[in-house]
Amino acid sequence: MSLKLGDIAPDFKAESTAGTISFHEWLGKSWGILFSHPADYTPVCTTELGTVAKLKKEFDSRNVKVIALSVDPLDSHLGWVKDINETQHTEVNFPIIADPVFLVAKLYDMIHPNASDKFTVRSVFVIDPDKKIRLTITYPASTGRNFDELLRVIDSLQLTAKYSVATPANWKRGEDVVIAPSVKTEDIPSKFPKGHTIIKPYLRTTPQPDL
Ligand code: BEZ
């Protein structure tokens, strides 16, 4: 059965390029991104892992720990990391889980047999500090992910966890947000003192409240 939003992210112990990891303990009080890629020494995956390494400052500033996974063994990961560093002009600065017996891949339903029964698809799980799954995305092997989009989603998840707001289509940090339907119109001025606009009774906006 596939994991659903709000489920507790399954815990596991696995070998990685940063040693043995007990997942929940490793996450601690941080947000987490667990993402799988189909295979080591493949072109799209090489660019993805290099891109994630270059975004470390952005993940750190949002209190997000990142961890990758493929079903290749640890010695393969260690050799491939050297290629990523060389070709992507960076240093891989996050662990890559080695999952040759599909322990984590099965736990997180990362094997989609109609795509391949040998390799994980490009799954993403965003996990909050309570270990709840807050976002899942699945991409096919042929399409590299947009990691700026993941940062954008994390900005939205962290903002909407604190305030009674939602973020509209294509929202980016700094732009106006939507006031949650649960907020009564008469309560808006006290909850959102920066001002608000009522476009329709169900569509009310306010400047991003935490800036
Ligand atoms: C890639 O990362 O380039 C890739 C991996 C598996 C299938 C197709 C492409």
PDB file of N, CA, C and O in Angstrom, residues 6-79:
ATOM      1  N   GLY A   6       0.405  12.738   5.526  1.00  0.00           N
ATOM      2  CA  GLY A   6      -0.004  12.647   6.927  1.00  0.00           C
ATOM      3  C   GLY A   6       0.437  11.358   7.595  1.00  0.00           C
ATOM      4  O   GLY A   6       0.452  11.267   8.823  1.00  0.00           O
ATOM      5  N   ASP A   7       0.807  10.333   6.800  1.00  0.00           N
ATOM      6  CA  ASP A   7       1.345   9.102   7.401  1.00  0.00           C
ATOM      7  C   ASP A   7       2.702   9.403   8.040  1.00  0.00           C
ATOM      8  O   ASP A   7       3.435  10.303   7.585  1.00  0.00           O
ATOM      9  N   ILE A   8       3.030   8.629   9.062  1.00  0.00           N
ATOM     10  CA  ILE A   8       4.381   8.716   9.618  1.00  0.00           C
ATOM     11  C   ILE A   8       5.348   8.058   8.626  1.00  0.00           C
ATOM     12  O   ILE A   8       5.099   6.941   8.149  1.00  0.00           O
ATOM     13  N   ALA A   9       6.431   8.758   8.307  1.00  0.00           N
ATOM     14  CA  ALA A   9       7.434   8.197   7.389  1.00  0.00           C
ATOM     15  C   ALA A   9       8.036   6.958   8.046  1.00  0.00           C
ATOM     16  O   ALA A   9       8.525   7.037   9.179  1.00  0.00           O
ATOM     17  N   PRO A  10       8.018   5.818   7.386  1.00  0.00           N
ATOM     18  CA  PRO A  10       8.553   4.603   8.002  1.00  0.00           C
ATOM     19  C   PRO A  10      10.023   4.775   8.405  1.00  0.00           C
ATOM     20  O   PRO A  10      10.809   5.373   7.665  1.00  0.00           O
ATOM     21  N   ASP A  11      10.346   4.263   9.582  1.00  0.00           N
ATOM     22  CA  ASP A  11      11.739   4.310  10.053  1.00  0.00           C
ATOM     23  C   ASP A  11      12.506   3.132   9.453  1.00  0.00           C
ATOM     24  O   ASP A  11      11.907   2.115   9.094  1.00  0.00           O
ATOM     25  N   PHE A  12      13.806   3.282   9.342  1.00  0.00           N
ATOM     26  CA  PHE A  12      14.636   2.173   8.836  1.00  0.00           C
ATOM     27  C   PHE A  12      16.086   2.434   9.232  1.00  0.00           C
ATOM     28  O   PHE A  12      16.449   3.556   9.616  1.00  0.00           O
ATOM     29  N   LYS A  13      16.872   1.372   9.143  1.00  0.00           N
ATOM     30  CA  LYS A  13      18.317   1.487   9.334  1.00  0.00           C
ATOM     31  C   LYS A  13      18.968   1.063   8.018  1.00  0.00           C
ATOM     32  O   LYS A  13      18.557   0.025   7.457  1.00  0.00           O
ATOM     33  N   ALA A  14      19.896   1.849   7.510  1.00  0.00           N
ATOM     34  CA  ALA A  14      20.487   1.511   6.200  1.00  0.00           C
ATOM     35  C   ALA A  14      21.915   2.012   6.118  1.00  0.00           C
ATOM     36  O   ALA A  14      22.295   2.980   6.786  1.00  0.00           O
ATOM     37  N   GLU A  15      22.688   1.352   5.255  1.00  0.00           N
ATOM     38  CA  GLU A  15      24.047   1.818   4.954  1.00  0.00           C
ATOM     39  C   GLU A  15      23.957   3.014   4.003  1.00  0.00           C
ATOM     40  O   GLU A  15      23.094   3.056   3.120  1.00  0.00           O
ATOM     41  N   SER A  16      24.864   3.959   4.219  1.00  0.00           N
ATOM     42  CA  SER A  16      24.893   5.113   3.309  1.00  0.00           C
ATOM     43  C   SER A  16      26.337   5.576   3.154  1.00  0.00           C
ATOM     44  O   SER A  16      27.227   5.097   3.855  1.00  0.00           O
ATOM     45  N   THR A  17      26.526   6.526   2.270  1.00  0.00           N
ATOM     46  CA  THR A  17      27.873   7.083   2.065  1.00  0.00           C
ATOM     47  C   THR A  17      28.354   7.842   3.299  1.00  0.00           C
ATOM     48  O   THR A  17      29.518   8.188   3.398  1.00  0.00           O
ATOM     49  N   ALA A  18      27.457   8.109   4.257  1.00  0.00           N
ATOM     50  CA  ALA A  18      27.849   8.774   5.517  1.00  0.00           C
ATOM     51  C   ALA A  18      27.770   7.779   6.687  1.00  0.00           C
ATOM     52  O   ALA A  18      27.596   8.192   7.828  1.00  0.00           O
ATOM     53  N   GLY A  19      27.857   6.485   6.398  1.00  0.00           N
ATOM     54  CA  GLY A  19      27.796   5.474   7.464  1.00  0.00           C
ATOM     55  C   GLY A  19      26.383   4.939   7.639  1.00  0.00           C
ATOM     56  O   GLY A  19      25.481   5.255   6.864  1.00  0.00           O
ATOM     57  N   THR A  20      26.222   4.122   8.699  1.00  0.00           N
ATOM     58  CA  THR A  20      24.897   3.543   8.945  1.00  0.00           C
ATOM     59  C   THR A  20      23.965   4.622   9.484  1.00  0.00           C
ATOM     60  O   THR A  20      24.335   5.366  10.392  1.00  0.00           O
ATOM     61  N   ILE A  21      22.768   4.675   8.914  1.00  0.00           N
ATOM     62  CA  ILE A  21      21.809   5.719   9.311  1.00  0.00           C
ATOM     63  C   ILE A  21      20.537   5.078   9.853  1.00  0.00           C
ATOM     64  O   ILE A  21      19.957   4.189   9.222  1.00  0.00           O
ATOM     65  N   SER A  22      20.149   5.507  11.066  1.00  0.00           N
ATOM     66  CA  SER A  22      18.807   5.191  11.579  1.00  0.00           C
ATOM     67  C   SER A  22      17.973   6.410  11.219  1.00  0.00           C
ATOM     68  O   SER A  22      18.225   7.517  11.731  1.00  0.00           O
ATOM     69  N   PHE A  23      17.015   6.221  10.342  1.00  0.00           N
ATOM     70  CA  PHE A  23      16.409   7.356   9.653  1.00  0.00           C
ATOM     71  C   PHE A  23      15.798   8.386  10.605  1.00  0.00           C
ATOM     72  O   PHE A  23      16.129   9.572  10.528  1.00  0.00           O
ATOM     73  N   HIS A  24      14.939   7.959  11.512  1.00  0.00           N
ATOM     74  CA  HIS A  24      14.271   8.933  12.404  1.00  0.00           C
ATOM     75  C   HIS A  24      15.283   9.656  13.290  1.00  0.00           C
ATOM     76  O   HIS A  24      15.183  10.874  13.502  1.00  0.00           O
ATOM     77  N   GLU A  25      16.245   8.900  13.785  1.00  0.00           N
ATOM     78  CA  GLU A  25      17.277   9.510  14.640  1.00  0.00           C
ATOM     79  C   GLU A  25      18.091  10.519  13.818  1.00  0.00           C
ATOM     80  O   GLU A  25      18.403  11.615  14.278  1.00  0.00           O
ATOM     81  N   TRP A  26      18.411  10.160  12.594  1.00  0.00           N
ATOM     82  CA  TRP A  26      19.189  11.045  11.721  1.00  0.00           C
ATOM     83  C   TRP A  26      18.410  12.331  11.412  1.00  0.00           C
ATOM     84  O   TRP A  26      18.978  13.424  11.386  1.00  0.00           O
ATOM     85  N   LEU A  27      17.092  12.198  11.222  1.00  0.00           N
ATOM     86  CA  LEU A  27      16.268  13.388  10.943  1.00  0.00           C
ATOM     87  C   LEU A  27      16.242  14.338  12.137  1.00  0.00           C
ATOM     88  O   LEU A  27      16.243  15.565  11.976  1.00  0.00           O
ATOM     89  N   GLY A  28      16.207  13.765  13.350  1.00  0.00           N
ATOM     90  CA  GLY A  28      16.130  14.605  14.555  1.00  0.00           C
ATOM     91  C   GLY A  28      14.929  15.514  14.485  1.00  0.00           C
ATOM     92  O   GLY A  28      13.821  15.077  14.173  1.00  0.00           O
ATOM     93  N   LYS A  29      15.142  16.809  14.746  1.00  0.00           N
ATOM     94  CA  LYS A  29      14.020  17.762  14.733  1.00  0.00           C
ATOM     95  C   LYS A  29      13.930  18.535  13.410  1.00  0.00           C
ATOM     96  O   LYS A  29      13.228  19.535  13.303  1.00  0.00           O
ATOM     97  N   SER A  30      14.673  18.063  12.420  1.00  0.00           N
ATOM     98  CA  SER A  30      14.687  18.765  11.127  1.00  0.00           C
ATOM     99  C   SER A  30      13.536  18.319  10.239  1.00  0.00           C
ATOM    100  O   SER A  30      12.935  17.274  10.454  1.00  0.00           O
ATOM    101  N   TRP A  31      13.279  19.119   9.223  1.00  0.00           N
ATOM    102  CA  TRP A  31      12.502  18.643   8.082  1.00  0.00           C
ATOM    103  C   TRP A  31      13.420  17.725   7.278  1.00  0.00           C
ATOM    104  O   TRP A  31      14.659  17.797   7.420  1.00  0.00           O
ATOM    105  N   GLY A  32      12.852  16.871   6.456  1.00  0.00           N
ATOM    106  CA  GLY A  32      13.680  15.967   5.659  1.00  0.00           C
ATOM    107  C   GLY A  32      13.157  15.818   4.246  1.00  0.00           C
ATOM    108  O   GLY A  32      11.955  15.945   3.998  1.00  0.00           O
ATOM    109  N   ILE A  33      14.100  15.569   3.340  1.00  0.00           N
ATOM    110  CA  ILE A  33      13.728  15.162   1.972  1.00  0.00           C
ATOM    111  C   ILE A  33      14.428  13.844   1.692  1.00  0.00           C
ATOM    112  O   ILE A  33      15.668  13.761   1.754  1.00  0.00           O
ATOM    113  N   LEU A  34      13.642  12.816   1.436  1.00  0.00           N
ATOM    114  CA  LEU A  34      14.172  11.516   1.010  1.00  0.00           C
ATOM    115  C   LEU A  34      13.825  11.377  -0.462  1.00  0.00           C
ATOM    116  O   LEU A  34      12.645  11.475  -0.831  1.00  0.00           O
ATOM    117  N   PHE A  35      14.847  11.207  -1.301  1.00  0.00           N
ATOM    118  CA  PHE A  35      14.534  11.076  -2.733  1.00  0.00           C
ATOM    119  C   PHE A  35      15.321   9.933  -3.348  1.00  0.00           C
ATOM    120  O   PHE A  35      16.477   9.715  -3.032  1.00  0.00           O
ATOM    121  N   SER A  36      14.622   9.201  -4.204  1.00  0.00           N
ATOM    122  CA  SER A  36      15.260   8.060  -4.862  1.00  0.00           C
ATOM    123  C   SER A  36      15.583   8.414  -6.308  1.00  0.00           C
ATOM    124  O   SER A  36      14.929   9.264  -6.915  1.00  0.00           O
ATOM    125  N   HIS A  37      16.622   7.753  -6.820  1.00  0.00           N
ATOM    126  CA  HIS A  37      16.949   7.886  -8.239  1.00  0.00           C
ATOM    127  C   HIS A  37      17.182   6.474  -8.782  1.00  0.00           C
ATOM    128  O   HIS A  37      17.489   5.560  -8.024  1.00  0.00           O
ATOM    129  N   PRO A  38      17.030   6.293 -10.093  1.00  0.00           N
ATOM    130  CA  PRO A  38      17.047   4.924 -10.624  1.00  0.00           C
ATOM    131  C   PRO A  38      18.385   4.201 -10.487  1.00  0.00           C
ATOM    132  O   PRO A  38      18.397   3.036 -10.126  1.00  0.00           O
ATOM    133  N   ALA A  39      19.479   4.866 -10.767  1.00  0.00           N
ATOM    134  CA  ALA A  39      20.738   4.111 -10.796  1.00  0.00           C
ATOM    135  C   ALA A  39      21.942   5.045 -10.769  1.00  0.00           C
ATOM    136  O   ALA A  39      21.865   6.187 -11.228  1.00  0.00           O
ATOM    137  N   ASP A  40      23.048   4.524 -10.234  1.00  0.00           N
ATOM    138  CA  ASP A  40      24.308   5.264 -10.232  1.00  0.00           C
ATOM    139  C   ASP A  40      24.889   5.298 -11.654  1.00  0.00           C
ATOM    140  O   ASP A  40      24.538   4.484 -12.497  1.00  0.00           O
ATOM    141  N   TYR A  41      25.816   6.217 -11.859  1.00  0.00           N
ATOM    142  CA  TYR A  41      26.513   6.336 -13.147  1.00  0.00           C
ATOM    143  C   TYR A  41      25.533   6.498 -14.314  1.00  0.00           C
ATOM    144  O   TYR A  41      25.691   5.858 -15.365  1.00  0.00           O
ATOM    145  N   THR A  42      24.494   7.301 -14.073  1.00  0.00           N
ATOM    146  CA  THR A  42      23.552   7.618 -15.161  1.00  0.00           C
ATOM    147  C   THR A  42      23.484   9.145 -15.271  1.00  0.00           C
ATOM    148  O   THR A  42      23.691   9.858 -14.273  1.00  0.00           O
ATOM    149  N   PRO A  43      23.226   9.647 -16.486  1.00  0.00           N
ATOM    150  CA  PRO A  43      23.411  11.087 -16.705  1.00  0.00           C
ATOM    151  C   PRO A  43      22.466  12.002 -15.932  1.00  0.00           C
ATOM    152  O   PRO A  43      22.891  12.978 -15.309  1.00  0.00           O
ATOM    153  N   VAL A  44      21.164  11.711 -15.985  1.00  0.00           N
ATOM    154  CA  VAL A  44      20.206  12.611 -15.325  1.00  0.00           C
ATOM    155  C   VAL A  44      20.438  12.604 -13.815  1.00  0.00           C
ATOM    156  O   VAL A  44      20.456  13.660 -13.161  1.00  0.00           O
ATOM    157  N   CYS A  45      20.639  11.418 -13.262  1.00  0.00           N
ATOM    158  CA  CYS A  45      20.875  11.307 -11.810  1.00  0.00           C
ATOM    159  C   CYS A  45      22.121  12.087 -11.411  1.00  0.00           C
ATOM    160  O   CYS A  45      22.161  12.722 -10.347  1.00  0.00           O
ATOM    161  N   THR A  46      23.139  12.051 -12.254  1.00  0.00           N
ATOM    162  CA  THR A  46      24.373  12.779 -11.950  1.00  0.00           C
ATOM    163  C   THR A  46      24.087  14.276 -11.823  1.00  0.00           C
ATOM    164  O   THR A  46      24.544  14.936 -10.890  1.00  0.00           O
ATOM    165  N   THR A  47      23.272  14.799 -12.742  1.00  0.00           N
ATOM    166  CA  THR A  47      22.954  16.244 -12.672  1.00  0.00           C
ATOM    167  C   THR A  47      22.063  16.538 -11.468  1.00  0.00           C
ATOM    168  O   THR A  47      22.189  17.578 -10.831  1.00  0.00           O
ATOM    169  N   GLU A  48      21.159  15.612 -11.144  1.00  0.00           N
ATOM    170  CA  GLU A  48      20.267  15.848  -9.994  1.00  0.00           C
ATOM    171  C   GLU A  48      21.059  15.945  -8.693  1.00  0.00           C
ATOM    172  O   GLU A  48      20.844  16.850  -7.880  1.00  0.00           O
ATOM    173  N   LEU A  49      21.957  14.985  -8.490  1.00  0.00           N
ATOM    174  CA  LEU A  49      22.682  14.982  -7.207  1.00  0.00           C
ATOM    175  C   LEU A  49      23.624  16.177  -7.104  1.00  0.00           C
ATOM    176  O   LEU A  49      23.801  16.751  -6.028  1.00  0.00           O
ATOM    177  N   GLY A  50      24.201  16.577  -8.256  1.00  0.00           N
ATOM    178  CA  GLY A  50      25.037  17.778  -8.249  1.00  0.00           C
ATOM    179  C   GLY A  50      24.214  19.015  -7.916  1.00  0.00           C
ATOM    180  O   GLY A  50      24.644  19.882  -7.140  1.00  0.00           O
ATOM    181  N   THR A  51      23.021  19.082  -8.460  1.00  0.00           N
ATOM    182  CA  THR A  51      22.138  20.237  -8.211  1.00  0.00           C
ATOM    183  C   THR A  51      21.765  20.308  -6.733  1.00  0.00           C
ATOM    184  O   THR A  51      21.794  21.390  -6.116  1.00  0.00           O
ATOM    185  N   VAL A  52      21.432  19.166  -6.149  1.00  0.00           N
ATOM    186  CA  VAL A  52      21.060  19.151  -4.720  1.00  0.00           C
ATOM    187  C   VAL A  52      22.256  19.591  -3.866  1.00  0.00           C
ATOM    188  O   VAL A  52      22.095  20.369  -2.918  1.00  0.00           O
ATOM    189  N   ALA A  53      23.442  19.124  -4.217  1.00  0.00           N
ATOM    190  CA  ALA A  53      24.634  19.502  -3.432  1.00  0.00           C
ATOM    191  C   ALA A  53      24.819  21.026  -3.459  1.00  0.00           C
ATOM    192  O   ALA A  53      25.141  21.640  -2.434  1.00  0.00           O
ATOM    193  N   LYS A  54      24.569  21.643  -4.610  1.00  0.00           N
ATOM    194  CA  LYS A  54      24.772  23.101  -4.731  1.00  0.00           C
ATOM    195  C   LYS A  54      23.710  23.892  -3.974  1.00  0.00           C
ATOM    196  O   LYS A  54      23.888  25.077  -3.728  1.00  0.00           O
ATOM    197  N   LEU A  55      22.605  23.241  -3.620  1.00  0.00           N
ATOM    198  CA  LEU A  55      21.528  23.940  -2.901  1.00  0.00           C
ATOM    199  C   LEU A  55      21.644  23.796  -1.388  1.00  0.00           C
ATOM    200  O   LEU A  55      20.723  24.157  -0.652  1.00  0.00           O
ATOM    201  N   LYS A  56      22.769  23.295  -0.906  1.00  0.00           N
ATOM    202  CA  LYS A  56      22.894  23.002   0.540  1.00  0.00           C
ATOM    203  C   LYS A  56      22.525  24.195   1.424  1.00  0.00           C
ATOM    204  O   LYS A  56      21.807  24.054   2.409  1.00  0.00           O
ATOM    205  N   LYS A  57      23.036  25.384   1.051  1.00  0.00           N
ATOM    206  CA  LYS A  57      22.743  26.580   1.868  1.00  0.00           C
ATOM    207  C   LYS A  57      21.233  26.803   1.970  1.00  0.00           C
ATOM    208  O   LYS A  57      20.720  27.190   3.009  1.00  0.00           O
ATOM    209  N   GLU A  58      20.532  26.600   0.864  1.00  0.00           N
ATOM    210  CA  GLU A  58      19.075  26.810   0.840  1.00  0.00           C
ATOM    211  C   GLU A  58      18.370  25.788   1.736  1.00  0.00           C
ATOM    212  O   GLU A  58      17.449  26.133   2.475  1.00  0.00           O
ATOM    213  N   PHE A  59      18.815  24.540   1.689  1.00  0.00           N
ATOM    214  CA  PHE A  59      18.199  23.522   2.551  1.00  0.00           C
ATOM    215  C   PHE A  59      18.528  23.820   4.016  1.00  0.00           C
ATOM    216  O   PHE A  59      17.660  23.749   4.882  1.00  0.00           O
ATOM    217  N   ASP A  60      19.770  24.165   4.292  1.00  0.00           N
ATOM    218  CA  ASP A  60      20.181  24.446   5.684  1.00  0.00           C
ATOM    219  C   ASP A  60      19.363  25.604   6.258  1.00  0.00           C
ATOM    220  O   ASP A  60      18.928  25.556   7.401  1.00  0.00           O
ATOM    221  N   SER A  61      19.156  26.651   5.452  1.00  0.00           N
ATOM    222  CA  SER A  61      18.467  27.833   5.981  1.00  0.00           C
ATOM    223  C   SER A  61      16.996  27.526   6.281  1.00  0.00           C
ATOM    224  O   SER A  61      16.350  28.244   7.028  1.00  0.00           O
ATOM    225  N   ARG A  62      16.490  26.450   5.718  1.00  0.00           N
ATOM    226  CA  ARG A  62      15.096  26.030   5.987  1.00  0.00           C
ATOM    227  C   ARG A  62      15.037  24.862   6.968  1.00  0.00           C
ATOM    228  O   ARG A  62      13.993  24.250   7.148  1.00  0.00           O
ATOM    229  N   ASN A  63      16.181  24.504   7.560  1.00  0.00           N
ATOM    230  CA  ASN A  63      16.251  23.393   8.513  1.00  0.00           C
ATOM    231  C   ASN A  63      15.808  22.073   7.868  1.00  0.00           C
ATOM    232  O   ASN A  63      15.037  21.311   8.440  1.00  0.00           O
ATOM    233  N   VAL A  64      16.312  21.851   6.646  1.00  0.00           N
ATOM    234  CA  VAL A  64      15.947  20.633   5.898  1.00  0.00           C
ATOM    235  C   VAL A  64      17.192  19.769   5.706  1.00  0.00           C
ATOM    236  O   VAL A  64      18.220  20.258   5.231  1.00  0.00           O
ATOM    237  N   LYS A  65      17.092  18.485   6.077  1.00  0.00           N
ATOM    238  CA  LYS A  65      18.152  17.519   5.791  1.00  0.00           C
ATOM    239  C   LYS A  65      17.756  16.713   4.557  1.00  0.00           C
ATOM    240  O   LYS A  65      16.596  16.303   4.452  1.00  0.00           O
ATOM    241  N   VAL A  66      18.712  16.483   3.682  1.00  0.00           N
ATOM    242  CA  VAL A  66      18.428  15.801   2.421  1.00  0.00           C
ATOM    243  C   VAL A  66      19.159  14.463   2.392  1.00  0.00           C
ATOM    244  O   VAL A  66      20.314  14.375   2.824  1.00  0.00           O
ATOM    245  N   ILE A  67      18.485  13.439   1.880  1.00  0.00           N
ATOM    246  CA  ILE A  67      19.118  12.123   1.765  1.00  0.00           C
ATOM    247  C   ILE A  67      18.628  11.456   0.483  1.00  0.00           C
ATOM    248  O   ILE A  67      17.427  11.473   0.189  1.00  0.00           O
ATOM    249  N   ALA A  68      19.578  10.909  -0.290  1.00  0.00           N
ATOM    250  CA  ALA A  68      19.238  10.260  -1.561  1.00  0.00           C
ATOM    251  C   ALA A  68      19.288   8.743  -1.392  1.00  0.00           C
ATOM    252  O   ALA A  68      19.808   8.243  -0.381  1.00  0.00           O
ATOM    253  N   LEU A  69      18.761   8.040  -2.360  1.00  0.00           N
ATOM    254  CA  LEU A  69      18.746   6.573  -2.312  1.00  0.00           C
ATOM    255  C   LEU A  69      18.758   6.004  -3.718  1.00  0.00           C
ATOM    256  O   LEU A  69      18.084   6.540  -4.611  1.00  0.00           O
ATOM    257  N   SER A  70      19.557   4.944  -3.892  1.00  0.00           N
ATOM    258  CA  SER A  70      19.311   4.074  -5.051  1.00  0.00           C
ATOM    259  C   SER A  70      19.621   2.653  -4.643  1.00  0.00           C
ATOM    260  O   SER A  70      20.212   2.407  -3.582  1.00  0.00           O
ATOM    261  N   VAL A  71      19.223   1.710  -5.487  1.00  0.00           N
ATOM    262  CA  VAL A  71      19.388   0.299  -5.124  1.00  0.00           C
ATOM    263  C   VAL A  71      20.780  -0.214  -5.474  1.00  0.00           C
ATOM    264  O   VAL A  71      21.046  -1.403  -5.355  1.00  0.00           O
ATOM    265  N   ASP A  72      21.676   0.676  -5.883  1.00  0.00           N
ATOM    266  CA  ASP A  72      23.058   0.262  -6.118  1.00  0.00           C
ATOM    267  C   ASP A  72      23.794   0.137  -4.779  1.00  0.00           C
ATOM    268  O   ASP A  72      23.419   0.772  -3.790  1.00  0.00           O
ATOM    269  N   PRO A  73      24.870  -0.665  -4.775  1.00  0.00           N
ATOM    270  CA  PRO A  73      25.594  -0.877  -3.513  1.00  0.00           C
ATOM    271  C   PRO A  73      26.508   0.297  -3.149  1.00  0.00           C
ATOM    272  O   PRO A  73      26.790   1.176  -3.965  1.00  0.00           O
ATOM    273  N   LEU A  74      26.982   0.260  -1.916  1.00  0.00           N
ATOM    274  CA  LEU A  74      27.754   1.380  -1.362  1.00  0.00           C
ATOM    275  C   LEU A  74      29.033   1.670  -2.164  1.00  0.00           C
ATOM    276  O   LEU A  74      29.345   2.839  -2.415  1.00  0.00           O
ATOM    277  N   ASP A  75      29.764   0.634  -2.570  1.00  0.00           N
ATOM    278  CA  ASP A  75      31.020   0.912  -3.290  1.00  0.00           C
ATOM    279  C   ASP A  75      30.736   1.610  -4.623  1.00  0.00           C
ATOM    280  O   ASP A  75      31.521   2.453  -5.075  1.00  0.00           O
ATOM    281  N   SER A  76      29.603   1.302  -5.222  1.00  0.00           N
ATOM    282  CA  SER A  76      29.207   1.991  -6.454  1.00  0.00           C
ATOM    283  C   SER A  76      28.926   3.471  -6.156  1.00  0.00           C
ATOM    284  O   SER A  76      29.397   4.370  -6.863  1.00  0.00           O
ATOM    285  N   HIS A  77      28.189   3.724  -5.081  1.00  0.00           N
ATOM    286  CA  HIS A  77      27.885   5.120  -4.698  1.00  0.00           C
ATOM    287  C   HIS A  77      29.182   5.910  -4.496  1.00  0.00           C
ATOM    288  O   HIS A  77      29.316   7.044  -4.953  1.00  0.00           O
ATOM    289  N   LEU A  78      30.127   5.274  -3.781  1.00  0.00           N
ATOM    290  CA  LEU A  78      31.355   5.996  -3.416  1.00  0.00           C
ATOM    291  C   LEU A  78      32.155   6.366  -4.663  1.00  0.00           C
ATOM    292  O   LEU A  78      32.701   7.471  -4.765  1.00  0.00           O
ATOM    293  N   GLY A  79      32.196   5.458  -5.639  1.00  0.00           N
ATOM    294  CA  GLY A  79      32.901   5.762  -6.881  1.00  0.00           C
ATOM    295  C   GLY A  79      32.172   6.832  -7.679  1.00  0.00           C
ATOM    296  O   GLY A  79      32.784   7.768  -8.214  1.00  0.00           O
TER     297      GLY A  79
END
